[in-house]
Tab-separated table of C-alpha atoms and ligand atoms in Angstrom:
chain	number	residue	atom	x	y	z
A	1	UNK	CA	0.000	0.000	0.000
A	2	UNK	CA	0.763	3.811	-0.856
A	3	UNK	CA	0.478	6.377	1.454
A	4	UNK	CA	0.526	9.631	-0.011
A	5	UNK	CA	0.070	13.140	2.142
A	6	UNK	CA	-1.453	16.409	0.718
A	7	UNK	CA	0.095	18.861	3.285
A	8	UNK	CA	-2.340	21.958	4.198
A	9	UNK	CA	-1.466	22.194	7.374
A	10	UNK	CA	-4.147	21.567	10.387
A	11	UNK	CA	-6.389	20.318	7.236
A	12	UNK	CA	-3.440	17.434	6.152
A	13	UNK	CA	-5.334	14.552	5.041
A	14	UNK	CA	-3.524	11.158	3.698
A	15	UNK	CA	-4.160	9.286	0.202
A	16	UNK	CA	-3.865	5.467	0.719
A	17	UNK	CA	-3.575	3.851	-2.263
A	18	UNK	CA	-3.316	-0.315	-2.861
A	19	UNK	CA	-5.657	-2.943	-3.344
A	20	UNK	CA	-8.702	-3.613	-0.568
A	21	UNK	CA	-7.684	-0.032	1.023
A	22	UNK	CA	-11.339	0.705	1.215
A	23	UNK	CA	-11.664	-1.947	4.043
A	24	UNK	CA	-9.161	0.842	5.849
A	25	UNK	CA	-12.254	3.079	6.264
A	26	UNK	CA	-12.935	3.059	9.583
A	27	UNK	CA	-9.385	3.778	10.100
A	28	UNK	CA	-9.186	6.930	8.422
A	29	UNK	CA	-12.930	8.595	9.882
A	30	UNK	CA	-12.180	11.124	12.083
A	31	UNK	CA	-12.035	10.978	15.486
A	32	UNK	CA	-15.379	11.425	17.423
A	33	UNK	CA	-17.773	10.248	14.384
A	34	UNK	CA	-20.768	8.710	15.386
A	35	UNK	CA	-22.369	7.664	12.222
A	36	UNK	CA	-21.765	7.694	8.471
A	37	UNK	CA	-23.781	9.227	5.490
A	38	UNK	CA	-22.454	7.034	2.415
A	39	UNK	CA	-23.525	8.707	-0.546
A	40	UNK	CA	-23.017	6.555	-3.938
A	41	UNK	CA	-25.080	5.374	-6.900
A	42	UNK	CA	-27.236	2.449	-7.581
A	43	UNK	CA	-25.442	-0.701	-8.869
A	44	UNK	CA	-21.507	0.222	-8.427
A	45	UNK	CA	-21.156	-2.306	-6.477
A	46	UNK	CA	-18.365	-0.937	-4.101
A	47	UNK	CA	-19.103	-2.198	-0.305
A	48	UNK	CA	-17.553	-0.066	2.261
A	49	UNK	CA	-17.978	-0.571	6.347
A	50	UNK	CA	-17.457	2.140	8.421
A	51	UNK	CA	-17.660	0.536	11.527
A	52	UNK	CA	-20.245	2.628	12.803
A	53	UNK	CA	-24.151	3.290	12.056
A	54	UNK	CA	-24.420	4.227	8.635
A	55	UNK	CA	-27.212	5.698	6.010
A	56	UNK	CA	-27.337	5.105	2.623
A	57	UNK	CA	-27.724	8.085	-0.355
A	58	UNK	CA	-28.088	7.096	-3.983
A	59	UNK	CA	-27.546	9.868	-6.175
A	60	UNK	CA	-28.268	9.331	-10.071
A	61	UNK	CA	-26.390	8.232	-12.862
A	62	UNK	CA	-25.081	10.486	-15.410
A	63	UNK	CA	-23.959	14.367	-15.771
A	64	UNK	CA	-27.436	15.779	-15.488
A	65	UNK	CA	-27.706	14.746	-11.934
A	66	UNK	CA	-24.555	16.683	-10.781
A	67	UNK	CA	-26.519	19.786	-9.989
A	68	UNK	CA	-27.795	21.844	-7.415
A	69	UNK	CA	-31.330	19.481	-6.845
A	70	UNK	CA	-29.077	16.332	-5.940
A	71	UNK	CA	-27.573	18.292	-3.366
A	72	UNK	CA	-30.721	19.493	-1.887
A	73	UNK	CA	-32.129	16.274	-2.199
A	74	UNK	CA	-29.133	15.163	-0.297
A	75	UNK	CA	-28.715	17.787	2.524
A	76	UNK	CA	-32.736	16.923	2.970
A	77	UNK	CA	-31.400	13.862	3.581
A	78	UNK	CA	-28.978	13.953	5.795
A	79	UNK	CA	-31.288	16.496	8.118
A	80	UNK	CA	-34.504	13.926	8.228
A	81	UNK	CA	-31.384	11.438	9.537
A	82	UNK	CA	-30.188	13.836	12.161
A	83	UNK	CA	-27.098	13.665	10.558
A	84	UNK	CA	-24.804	16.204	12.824
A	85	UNK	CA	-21.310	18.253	12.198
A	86	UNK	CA	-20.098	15.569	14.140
A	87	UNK	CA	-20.793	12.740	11.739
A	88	UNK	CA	-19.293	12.659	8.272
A	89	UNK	CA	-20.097	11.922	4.779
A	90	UNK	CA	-18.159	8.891	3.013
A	91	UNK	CA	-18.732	9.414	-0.619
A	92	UNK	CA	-17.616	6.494	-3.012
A	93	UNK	CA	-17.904	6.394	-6.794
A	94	UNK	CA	-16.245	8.365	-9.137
A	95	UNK	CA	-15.365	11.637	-9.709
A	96	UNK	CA	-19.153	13.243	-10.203
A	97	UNK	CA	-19.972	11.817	-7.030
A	98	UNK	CA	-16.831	13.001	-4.991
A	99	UNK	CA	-17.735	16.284	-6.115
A	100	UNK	CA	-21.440	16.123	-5.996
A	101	UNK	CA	-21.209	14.588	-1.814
A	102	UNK	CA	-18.153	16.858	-1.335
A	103	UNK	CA	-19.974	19.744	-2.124
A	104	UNK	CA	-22.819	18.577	-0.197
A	105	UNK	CA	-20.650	17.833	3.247
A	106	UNK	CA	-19.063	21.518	2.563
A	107	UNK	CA	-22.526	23.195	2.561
A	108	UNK	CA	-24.859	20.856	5.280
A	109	UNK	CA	-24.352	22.736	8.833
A	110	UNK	CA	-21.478	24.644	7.086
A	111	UNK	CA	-19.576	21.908	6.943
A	112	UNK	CA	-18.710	17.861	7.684
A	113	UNK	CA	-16.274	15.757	7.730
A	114	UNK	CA	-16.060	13.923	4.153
A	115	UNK	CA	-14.051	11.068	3.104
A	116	UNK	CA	-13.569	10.118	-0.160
A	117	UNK	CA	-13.592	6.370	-1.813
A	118	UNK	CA	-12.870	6.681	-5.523
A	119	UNK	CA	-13.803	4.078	-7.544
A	120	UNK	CA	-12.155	5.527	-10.702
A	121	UNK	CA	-8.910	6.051	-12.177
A	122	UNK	CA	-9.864	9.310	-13.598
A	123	UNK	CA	-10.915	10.086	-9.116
A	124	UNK	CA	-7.969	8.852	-7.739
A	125	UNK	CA	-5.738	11.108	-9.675
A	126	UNK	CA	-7.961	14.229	-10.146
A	127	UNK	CA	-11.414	14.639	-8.772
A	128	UNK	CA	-10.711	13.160	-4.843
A	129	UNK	CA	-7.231	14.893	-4.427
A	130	UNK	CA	-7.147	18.772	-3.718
A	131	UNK	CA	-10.333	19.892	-2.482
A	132	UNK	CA	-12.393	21.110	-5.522
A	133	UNK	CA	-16.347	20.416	-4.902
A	134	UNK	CA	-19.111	21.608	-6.950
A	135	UNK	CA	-22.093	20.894	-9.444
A	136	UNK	CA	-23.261	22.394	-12.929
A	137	UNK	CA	-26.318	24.885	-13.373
A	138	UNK	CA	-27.861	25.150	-17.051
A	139	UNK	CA	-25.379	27.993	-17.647
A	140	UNK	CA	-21.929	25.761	-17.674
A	141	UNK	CA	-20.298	22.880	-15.764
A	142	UNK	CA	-19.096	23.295	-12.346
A	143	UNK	CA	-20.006	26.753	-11.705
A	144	UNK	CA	-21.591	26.263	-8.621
A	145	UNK	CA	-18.801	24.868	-6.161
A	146	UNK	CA	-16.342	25.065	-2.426
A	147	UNK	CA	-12.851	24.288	-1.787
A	148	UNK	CA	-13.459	21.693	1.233
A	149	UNK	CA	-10.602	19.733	1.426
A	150	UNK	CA	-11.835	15.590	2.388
A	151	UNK	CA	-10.301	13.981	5.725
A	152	UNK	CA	-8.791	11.146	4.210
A	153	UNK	CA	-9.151	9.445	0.307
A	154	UNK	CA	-8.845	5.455	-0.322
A	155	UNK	CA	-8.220	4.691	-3.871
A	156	UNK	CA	-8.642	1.040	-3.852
A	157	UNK	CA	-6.783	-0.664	-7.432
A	158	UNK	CA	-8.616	-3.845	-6.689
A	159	UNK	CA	-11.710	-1.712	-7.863
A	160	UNK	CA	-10.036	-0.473	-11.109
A	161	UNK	CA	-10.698	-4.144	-12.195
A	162	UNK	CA	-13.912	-3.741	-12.772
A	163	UNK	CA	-14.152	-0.948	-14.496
A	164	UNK	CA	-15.395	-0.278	-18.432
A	165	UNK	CA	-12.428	-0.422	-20.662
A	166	UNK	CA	-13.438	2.807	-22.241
A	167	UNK	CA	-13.826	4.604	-19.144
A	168	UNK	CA	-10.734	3.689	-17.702
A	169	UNK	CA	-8.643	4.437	-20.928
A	170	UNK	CA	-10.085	7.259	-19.928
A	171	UNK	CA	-8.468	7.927	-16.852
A	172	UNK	CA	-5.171	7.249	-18.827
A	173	UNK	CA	-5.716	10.338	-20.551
A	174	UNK	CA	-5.538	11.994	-16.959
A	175	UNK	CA	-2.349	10.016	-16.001
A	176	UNK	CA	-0.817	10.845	-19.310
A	177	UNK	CA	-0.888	14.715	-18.059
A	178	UNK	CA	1.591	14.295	-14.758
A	179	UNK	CA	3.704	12.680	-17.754
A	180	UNK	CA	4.386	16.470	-18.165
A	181	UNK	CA	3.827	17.945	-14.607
A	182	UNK	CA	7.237	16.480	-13.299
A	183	UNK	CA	5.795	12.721	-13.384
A	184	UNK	CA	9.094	11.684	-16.009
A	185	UNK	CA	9.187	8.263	-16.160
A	186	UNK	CA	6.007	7.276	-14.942
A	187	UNK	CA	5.603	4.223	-17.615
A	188	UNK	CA	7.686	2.689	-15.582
A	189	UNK	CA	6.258	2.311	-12.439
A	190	UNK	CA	4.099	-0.531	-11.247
A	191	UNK	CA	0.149	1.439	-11.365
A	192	UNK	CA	-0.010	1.447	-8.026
A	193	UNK	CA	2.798	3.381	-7.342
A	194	UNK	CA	1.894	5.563	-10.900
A	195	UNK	CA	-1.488	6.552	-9.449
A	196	UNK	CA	0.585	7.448	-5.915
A	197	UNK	CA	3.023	9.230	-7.645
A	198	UNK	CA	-0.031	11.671	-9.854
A	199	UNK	CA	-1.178	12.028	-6.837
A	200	UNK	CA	2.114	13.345	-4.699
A	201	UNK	CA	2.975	15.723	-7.935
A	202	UNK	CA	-0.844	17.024	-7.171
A	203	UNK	CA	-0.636	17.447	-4.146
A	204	UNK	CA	2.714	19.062	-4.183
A	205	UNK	CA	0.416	21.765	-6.385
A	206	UNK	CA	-2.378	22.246	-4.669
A	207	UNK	CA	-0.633	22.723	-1.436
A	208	UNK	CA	1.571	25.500	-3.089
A	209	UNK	CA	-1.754	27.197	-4.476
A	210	UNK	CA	-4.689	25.707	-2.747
A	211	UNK	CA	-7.368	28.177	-4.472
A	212	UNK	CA	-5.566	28.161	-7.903
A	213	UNK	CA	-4.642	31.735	-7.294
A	214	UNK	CA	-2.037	30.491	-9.745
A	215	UNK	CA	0.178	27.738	-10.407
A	216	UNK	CA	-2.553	25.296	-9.973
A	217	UNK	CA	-4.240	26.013	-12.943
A	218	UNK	CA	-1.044	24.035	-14.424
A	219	UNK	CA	-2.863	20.837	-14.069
A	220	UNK	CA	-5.491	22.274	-16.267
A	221	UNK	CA	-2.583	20.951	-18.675
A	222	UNK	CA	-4.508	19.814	-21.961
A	223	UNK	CA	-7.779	20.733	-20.869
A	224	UNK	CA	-7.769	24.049	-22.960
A	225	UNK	CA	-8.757	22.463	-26.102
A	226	UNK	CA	-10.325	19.063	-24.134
A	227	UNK	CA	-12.693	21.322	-22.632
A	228	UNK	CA	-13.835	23.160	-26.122
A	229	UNK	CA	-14.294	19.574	-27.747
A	230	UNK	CA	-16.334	18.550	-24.504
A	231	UNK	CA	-18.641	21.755	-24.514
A	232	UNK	CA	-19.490	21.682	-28.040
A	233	UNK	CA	-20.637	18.184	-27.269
A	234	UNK	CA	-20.527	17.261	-30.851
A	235	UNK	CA	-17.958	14.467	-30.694
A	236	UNK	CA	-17.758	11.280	-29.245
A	237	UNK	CA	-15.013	11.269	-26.489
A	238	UNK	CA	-14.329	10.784	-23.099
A	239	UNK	CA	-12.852	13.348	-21.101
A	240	UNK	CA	-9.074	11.434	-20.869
A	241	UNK	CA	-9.365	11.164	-24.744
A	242	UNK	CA	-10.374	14.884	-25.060
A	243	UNK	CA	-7.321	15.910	-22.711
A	244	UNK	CA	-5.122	13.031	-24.762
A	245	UNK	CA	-6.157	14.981	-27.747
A	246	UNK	CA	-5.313	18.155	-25.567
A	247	UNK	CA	-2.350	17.686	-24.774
A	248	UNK	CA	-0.871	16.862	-27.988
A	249	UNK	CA	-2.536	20.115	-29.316
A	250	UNK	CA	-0.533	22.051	-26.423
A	251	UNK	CA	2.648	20.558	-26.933
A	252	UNK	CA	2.262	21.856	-31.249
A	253	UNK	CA	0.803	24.141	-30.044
A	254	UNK	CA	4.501	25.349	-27.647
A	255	UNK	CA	6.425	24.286	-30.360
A	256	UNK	CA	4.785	27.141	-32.834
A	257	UNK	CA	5.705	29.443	-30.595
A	258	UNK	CA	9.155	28.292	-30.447
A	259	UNK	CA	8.880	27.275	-26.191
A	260	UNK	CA	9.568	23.384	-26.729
A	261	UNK	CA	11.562	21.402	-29.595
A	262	UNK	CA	10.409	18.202	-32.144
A	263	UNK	CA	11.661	15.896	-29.515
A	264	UNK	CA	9.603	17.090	-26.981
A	265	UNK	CA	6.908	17.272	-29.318
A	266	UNK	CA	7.787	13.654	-30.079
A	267	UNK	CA	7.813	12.602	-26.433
A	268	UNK	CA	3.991	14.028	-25.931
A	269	UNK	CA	2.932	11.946	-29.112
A	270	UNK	CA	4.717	8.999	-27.218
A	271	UNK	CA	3.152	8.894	-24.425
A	272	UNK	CA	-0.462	9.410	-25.770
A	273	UNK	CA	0.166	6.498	-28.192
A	274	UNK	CA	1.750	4.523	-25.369
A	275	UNK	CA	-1.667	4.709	-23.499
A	276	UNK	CA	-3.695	3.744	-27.036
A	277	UNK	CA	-5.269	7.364	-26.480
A	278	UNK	CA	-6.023	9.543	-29.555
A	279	UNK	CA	-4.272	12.544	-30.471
A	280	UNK	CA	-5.907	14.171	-33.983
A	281	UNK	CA	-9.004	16.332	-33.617
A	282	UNK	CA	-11.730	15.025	-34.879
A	283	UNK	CA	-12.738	14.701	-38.525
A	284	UNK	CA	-15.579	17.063	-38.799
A	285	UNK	CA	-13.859	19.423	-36.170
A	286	UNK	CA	-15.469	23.175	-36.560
A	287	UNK	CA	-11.867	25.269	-35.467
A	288	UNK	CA	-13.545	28.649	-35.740
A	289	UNK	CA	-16.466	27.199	-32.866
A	290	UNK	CA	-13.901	25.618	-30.582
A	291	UNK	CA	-11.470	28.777	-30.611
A	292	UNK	CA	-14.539	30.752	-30.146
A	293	UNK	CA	-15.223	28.401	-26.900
A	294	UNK	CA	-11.314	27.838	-26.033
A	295	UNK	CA	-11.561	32.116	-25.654
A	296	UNK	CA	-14.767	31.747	-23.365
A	297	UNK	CA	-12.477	29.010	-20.922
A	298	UNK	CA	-13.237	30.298	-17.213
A	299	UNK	CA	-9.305	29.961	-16.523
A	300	UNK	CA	-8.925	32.508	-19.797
A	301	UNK	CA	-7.463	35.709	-17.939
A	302	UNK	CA	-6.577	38.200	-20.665
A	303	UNK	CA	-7.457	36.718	-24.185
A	304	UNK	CA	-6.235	33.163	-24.789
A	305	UNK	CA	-4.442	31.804	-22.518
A	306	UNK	CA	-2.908	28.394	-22.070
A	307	UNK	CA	-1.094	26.271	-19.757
A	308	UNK	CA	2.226	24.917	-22.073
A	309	UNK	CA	5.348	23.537	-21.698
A	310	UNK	CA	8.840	25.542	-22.217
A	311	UNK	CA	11.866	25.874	-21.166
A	312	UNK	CA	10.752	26.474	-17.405
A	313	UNK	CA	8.130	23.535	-17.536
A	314	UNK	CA	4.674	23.624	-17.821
A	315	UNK	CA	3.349	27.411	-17.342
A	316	UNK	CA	0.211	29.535	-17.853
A	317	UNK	CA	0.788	31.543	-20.852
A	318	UNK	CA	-1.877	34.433	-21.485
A	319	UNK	CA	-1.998	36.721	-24.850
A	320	UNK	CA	-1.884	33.796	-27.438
A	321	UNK	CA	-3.212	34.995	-30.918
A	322	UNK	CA	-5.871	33.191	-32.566
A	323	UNK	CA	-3.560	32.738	-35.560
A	324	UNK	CA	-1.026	30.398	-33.464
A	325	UNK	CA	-3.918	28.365	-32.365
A	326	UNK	CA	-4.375	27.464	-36.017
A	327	UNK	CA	-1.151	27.160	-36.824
A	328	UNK	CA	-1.239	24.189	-34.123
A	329	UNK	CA	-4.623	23.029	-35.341
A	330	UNK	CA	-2.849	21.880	-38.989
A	331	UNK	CA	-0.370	19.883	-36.759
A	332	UNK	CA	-3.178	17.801	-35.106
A	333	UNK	CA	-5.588	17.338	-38.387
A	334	UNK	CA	-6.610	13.499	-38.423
B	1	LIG	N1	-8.764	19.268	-11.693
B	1	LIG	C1	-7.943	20.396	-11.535
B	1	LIG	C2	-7.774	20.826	-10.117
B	1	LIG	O1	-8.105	20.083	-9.208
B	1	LIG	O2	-7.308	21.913	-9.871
């Protein structure tokens, strides 16, 4: 077993990583909780004992239930239970749940204890680690949201079994990032120790910039352009094969502007391919609609800006003109 900490001080929490470290839970609850809220969906499958009197909370499958009436409908919950700022959620599934039920512990009484189970590659190395918590409202994804850091996160590998192929392919996308973010030779690490070591680079981040003030919008690494293929929601990908396609973009995308050479080029291409990830847009891409959305990102601060690798690592970059971006674009054509 890994055992990975995300230092923020008083608010410190541990990632265990390994398989069956979900059977650890009662271990990592805080001290003093009486009973457990376990919020999860229907059919996953994924038993968890907390050792103490527990409630179950099904939330629904599928992006559309990741707003603001699933957390009501939890909170409602958790007050007909009695639950108290003494208990805690434990919230396992993937990343939509994580940040539906950490959003909800953040926001019930003003805030409970929440520990995380992630079922998911793409949860263990993103969605539990760091804090973020929110839902969508008609108007965009995730704009409703708290920073509420969990108490503890068990990312169990003997669950990554039994995951869709697709889906967790699609976590590779994710892992195929930290590739970038200091990660180096990550291929060549047992997965176990991979997903440990995405997670220690993460955490590394988000304790150096906790509310992405700055430098943690560097693990927003590929999700420029994965984002504007995901929001036009007109082609068929996953978000790791959006961010695969991302990244490659970024990297052509640095090397038009002279920040990165061919071999580093070369390297991103590598490691995409190495994960069987894709890395052309689409066929029937529509460039002038996704720079139109890439200039709408939320992280866009003045014009276009992107996180890309150079000579100092990977960096936010603002001011990029739209020309560049096409420039890049021709590099990527399928
Ligand atoms: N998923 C990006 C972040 O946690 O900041």
């Amino acid at each position: 077993m890994q055992r990975v900490t995300v230092p923020l001080g008083e608010r410190s929490y541990d990632a265990l990583v390994g398989p069956g470290v979900r059977h650890h839970l009662a271990q990592v609850l805080p001290r003093g909780v009486r009973r457990v809220a376990v919020v999860t969906q229907e059919g996953l499958g994924v038993d968890v004992d907390p050792g103490l009197p527990r409630r179950v909370f099904t939330i629904g499958q599928g992006e559309e239930h990741k707003d603001l009436a699933t957390v009501e409908a939890l909170c409602r919950g958790f007050a007909q239970w009695g639950l108290t700022r003494a208990d805690a959620v434990v919230a396992v599934g993937g990343g939509m749940v994580t940040d539906v039920a950490g959003f909800a512990a953040a926001v019930y009484h003003r805030g409970v204890a929440v520990v995380y189970v992630s079922t998911t590659l793409l949860g263990m190395i993103d969605a539990a680690i760091g804090g973020k918590t929110g839902v969508n409202l008609p108007e965009g994804k995730n704009l409703v949201g708290a920073f509420w850091q969990p108490s503890a996160v068990l990312c169990d590998t003997e669950v990554l079994a039994t995951m869709a192929p697709r889906e967790y392919r699609s976590g590779l996308g994710e892992l195929a990032k930290y590739h970038f973010l200091g990660g180096g030779e990550l291929d060549a690490l047992p997965l176990e120790e991979r997903i440990a070591r995405c997670i220690e680079i993460k955490a590394e981040v988000v304790a150096a910039d906790e509310r992405e003030g700055g430098r943690r919008a560097v693990l927003n690494y590929g999700h420029t352009l994965a984002h504007a293929l995901e929001t036009t929601g007109a082609y068929d990908l996953r978000h790791g094969e959006a961010v695969a396609i991302g990244l490659v973009y970024a990297a052509e995308l640095a090397r038009v502007l002279g920040r990165i050479d061919d071999a580093r080029v070369a390297e991103h291409r590598r490691v995409v391919a190495a994960y069987d990830l894709p890395s052309a847009l689409p066929a029937d891409v529509d460039r002038d609609e996704l720079v139109a959305v890439m200039g709408r990102d939320k992280k866009a601060l003045t014009g276009l800006t992107f996180v890309l690798d150079g000579p100092h690592g990977v960096e936010v970059v603002p001011g990029i003109e739209r020309e560049v971006l096409h420039q890049a674009f021709e590099r990527i054509r399928s």
